[in-house]
Coordinates of N, CA and C in Angstrom, one line a residue:
X13 N -114.8 -19.9 107.7 CA -113.8 -19.0 107.2 C -112.4 -19.5 108.2
X14 N -111.1 -19.8 107.3 CA -110.2 -20.6 107.6 C -109.2 -19.5 108.9
X15 N -109.0 -20.1 109.9 CA -108.5 -19.5 111.0 C -107.2 -19.7 111.0
X16 N -105.9 -19.4 110.6 CA -104.9 -19.9 110.7 C -104.3 -18.8 111.9
X17 N -104.8 -18.0 111.9 CA -104.1 -17.4 113.2 C -104.8 -15.9 113.9
X18 N -104.2 -16.0 114.9 CA -105.3 -15.6 115.6 C -104.2 -14.1 116.7
X19 N -105.5 -13.3 116.6 CA -104.6 -11.6 117.1 C -105.3 -11.5 118.2
X20 N -104.0 -11.0 119.8 CA -104.5 -10.3 120.9 C -104.4 -8.7 120.4
X21 N -105.2 -8.1 120.9 CA -104.9 -6.8 121.5 C -105.5 -6.1 123.2
X22 N -104.6 -5.7 123.5 CA -104.8 -5.1 125.1 C -104.1 -3.3 125.1
X23 N -106.2 -3.0 125.5 CA -105.7 -2.1 125.7 C -105.8 -1.1 127.1
X24 N -106.5 -0.1 127.7 CA -106.7 0.2 128.8 C -108.1 1.1 128.9
X25 N -108.7 0.4 129.7 CA -110.6 0.9 129.2 C -111.0 0.2 128.6
X26 N -112.4 -0.1 128.1 CA -114.0 -0.6 127.9 C -113.5 0.5 126.4
X27 N -113.9 1.8 126.7 CA -114.2 2.4 125.2 C -113.0 2.7 124.7
X28 N -111.7 2.4 124.7 CA -110.5 1.9 124.0 C -111.0 0.7 123.2
X29 N -111.3 -0.7 124.4 CA -111.5 -1.7 123.4 C -112.5 -2.0 122.5
X30 N -113.3 -1.4 123.0 CA -114.3 -0.9 121.7 C -113.9 0.4 120.5
X31 N -113.3 0.7 120.5 CA -112.8 1.2 119.5 C -111.7 0.9 118.3
X32 N -111.1 -0.2 119.2 CA -110.1 -1.0 118.8 C -111.0 -1.7 118.0
X33 N -111.4 -1.9 118.3 CA -112.1 -3.4 118.0 C -113.2 -3.1 116.9
X34 N -114.0 -1.8 116.9 CA -114.9 -1.0 115.9 C -113.6 -1.3 114.5
X35 N -112.8 -0.8 114.8 CA -111.8 -0.4 113.3 C -111.6 -1.5 113.4
X36 N -111.1 -2.7 113.9 CA -110.5 -4.1 113.5 C -111.5 -4.9 112.6
X37 N -112.6 -4.7 113.1 CA -113.4 -5.1 112.2 C -113.9 -4.6 111.1
X38 N -114.4 -3.6 111.0 CA -114.1 -3.0 109.5 C -112.4 -2.7 109.2
X39 N -111.6 -3.1 109.3 CA -110.5 -3.2 108.8 C -110.3 -4.4 108.2
X40 N -111.3 -5.1 108.4 CA -111.1 -6.4 108.0 C -111.7 -7.8 108.6
X41 N -111.5 -9.6 107.6 CA -112.6 -10.4 107.8 C -111.9 -11.1 109.2
X42 N -112.2 -10.6 110.3 CA -111.6 -11.5 111.2 C -112.7 -12.0 111.8
X43 N -113.2 -13.4 113.1 CA -113.7 -12.9 114.0 C -113.5 -12.8 115.7
X44 N -114.4 -12.4 116.3 CA -114.2 -12.1 117.7 C -114.0 -13.2 118.6
X45 N -113.0 -13.9 119.3 CA -112.6 -14.8 120.0 C -113.2 -14.7 121.2
X46 N -112.7 -14.3 122.0 CA -113.2 -14.0 123.3 C -112.8 -12.0 123.5
X47 N -113.3 -11.8 124.4 CA -112.8 -11.0 124.9 C -112.6 -10.9 126.5
X48 N -111.8 -10.2 127.1 CA -111.3 -10.5 129.4 C -110.4 -9.2 129.6
X49 N -111.4 -8.6 130.5 CA -111.0 -8.0 131.5 C -109.9 -8.6 132.4
X50 N -108.1 -7.9 132.2 CA -106.9 -8.4 132.3 C -106.3 -7.8 134.0
X51 N -107.0 -7.1 134.1 CA -106.9 -6.1 135.5 C -106.5 -5.1 135.3
X52 N -106.1 -4.1 136.3 CA -105.6 -3.1 136.4 C -105.7 -1.9 135.0
X53 N -107.3 -2.0 134.6 CA -107.9 -1.2 134.1 C -107.6 -2.1 132.3
X54 N -106.6 -2.7 132.4 CA -106.6 -3.3 131.1 C -107.8 -3.9 130.6
X55 N -107.9 -4.4 129.4 CA -109.0 -5.1 128.5 C -108.5 -6.2 127.3
X56 N -108.3 -6.9 127.0 CA -108.1 -7.9 125.6 C -109.4 -8.4 125.0
X57 N -108.5 -8.1 123.6 CA -109.6 -9.0 123.2 C -108.4 -10.0 121.8
X58 N -109.5 -11.0 121.8 CA -108.5 -11.6 121.0 C -109.4 -12.0 119.4
X59 N -108.8 -12.0 118.4 CA -109.7 -12.1 117.3 C -108.8 -13.7 116.5
X60 N -109.5 -13.8 115.5 CA -108.6 -15.4 114.4 C -109.4 -14.8 113.0
X61 N -108.3 -15.6 112.2 CA -108.4 -15.2 111.0 C -108.0 -15.4 109.7
X62 N -107.8 -15.5 108.5 CA -106.2 -15.8 107.8 C -105.2 -14.8 108.5
X63 N -104.0 -15.1 108.0 CA -103.2 -14.5 109.1 C -102.7 -12.9 108.3
X64 N -103.4 -12.8 107.1 CA -103.2 -11.0 106.7 C -104.2 -10.1 106.6
X65 N -105.3 -10.6 107.0 CA -106.7 -10.3 107.7 C -106.1 -10.1 109.5
X66 N -105.4 -11.0 110.0 CA -105.6 -10.5 111.5 C -104.2 -9.3 111.3
X67 N -103.2 -9.5 110.4 CA -102.4 -8.4 110.6 C -102.8 -6.9 110.8
X68 N -103.7 -7.1 109.6 CA -104.3 -5.5 109.3 C -105.6 -4.7 110.4
X69 N -105.9 -6.0 110.6 CA -106.9 -5.7 112.1 C -106.2 -5.2 112.9
X70 N -105.1 -5.6 113.6 CA -104.1 -5.8 114.8 C -103.4 -4.2 114.5
X71 N -102.6 -4.0 113.3 CA -102.6 -2.8 112.9 C -103.9 -1.9 112.8
X72 N -105.1 -1.4 112.5 CA -106.5 -1.0 112.7 C -106.3 -0.4 113.9
X73 N -106.5 -1.2 115.1 CA -106.8 -1.4 116.3 C -106.0 -0.7 116.9
X74 N -104.3 -0.8 116.7 CA -103.6 -0.7 117.1 C -103.4 1.2 117.1
X75 N -103.7 1.3 115.8 CA -103.7 2.8 115.7 C -104.7 3.5 116.4
X76 N -106.2 3.5 116.4 CA -106.4 3.5 117.0 C -106.6 4.1 118.5
X77 N -106.7 2.4 119.1 CA -106.4 2.3 120.7 C -105.1 3.1 121.0
X78 N -104.3 3.2 120.5 CA -103.1 4.2 121.0 C -103.4 5.7 120.6
X79 N -104.4 6.3 120.3 CA -104.8 7.7 120.7 C -105.1 8.0 122.1
X80 N -106.2 7.3 122.5 CA -106.5 7.4 123.8 C -106.0 6.6 124.5
X81 N -104.8 6.0 124.5 CA -103.8 5.7 125.8 C -102.9 4.0 125.1
X82 N -102.9 3.9 125.7 CA -101.7 2.5 125.6 C -102.3 1.1 125.3
X83 N -101.5 0.9 124.4 CA -102.0 -0.1 123.6 C -100.8 -1.3 123.4
X84 N -101.1 -2.7 123.1 CA -100.0 -3.9 122.9 C -100.7 -4.8 121.6
X85 N -99.9 -4.9 121.0 CA -100.8 -6.1 120.3 C -100.0 -7.5 120.4
X86 N -100.3 -8.8 119.7 CA -99.6 -9.8 119.5 C -99.8 -10.6 118.2
X87 N -99.8 -11.4 116.9 CA -99.7 -11.8 116.3 C -99.5 -13.4 116.4
X88 N -100.3 -14.1 116.3 CA -100.2 -15.9 116.5 C -99.7 -16.3 115.6
X89 N -99.3 -16.6 114.1 CA -99.3 -17.0 112.5 C -99.4 -18.0 113.1
X90 N -100.1 -19.4 112.2 CA -100.3 -20.9 112.0 C -100.4 -21.6 113.5
X91 N -101.0 -21.4 115.1 CA -100.9 -21.8 115.8 C -101.5 -22.5 115.5
X92 N -101.3 -23.6 117.2 CA -101.7 -24.8 117.7 C -103.1 -25.1 118.2
X93 N -104.1 -26.1 117.3 CA -105.7 -25.9 117.2 C -105.7 -26.0 118.7
X94 N -105.1 -26.2 119.6 CA -105.3 -26.5 121.2 C -105.5 -25.7 121.4
X95 N -105.3 -24.0 121.3 CA -104.6 -22.8 121.6 C -106.7 -22.1 121.7
X96 N -106.8 -22.7 120.7 CA -108.7 -21.5 121.1 C -109.6 -22.3 122.0
X97 N -109.4 -23.7 121.9 CA -110.6 -23.4 123.4 C -110.0 -23.0 124.4
X98 N -108.9 -22.6 124.7 CA -108.1 -22.2 126.0 C -108.9 -20.7 125.9
X99 N -108.6 -20.0 124.7 CA -109.1 -18.5 124.4 C -111.0 -18.4 124.7
X100 N -111.5 -19.5 124.0 CA -113.0 -19.5 123.6 C -113.4 -19.2 125.2
X101 N -115.3 -18.6 125.2 CA -115.8 -18.8 125.9 C -117.2 -19.5 126.0
X102 N -116.4 -20.8 127.0 CA -117.9 -21.8 126.3 C -119.2 -21.3 127.2

């Protein structure tokens, strides 16, 4: 799968994360890179794929996560390849 962009979504609590991630994976062909506990009840997940797929996935995740609380997302198109190892779990 060409990974030309990455997207991050941050939600409050694991329940919101699971709901958002489920919607994201159903909405578009993206791959989960990593998820991480940010602190203060916030959890973030990073997905990768082509720009259109990541955009659709983030929109779907944002809609679902916003229903259960606060949610923030960001799309990074055409990222530097050195960014992925920083986000991946080894």
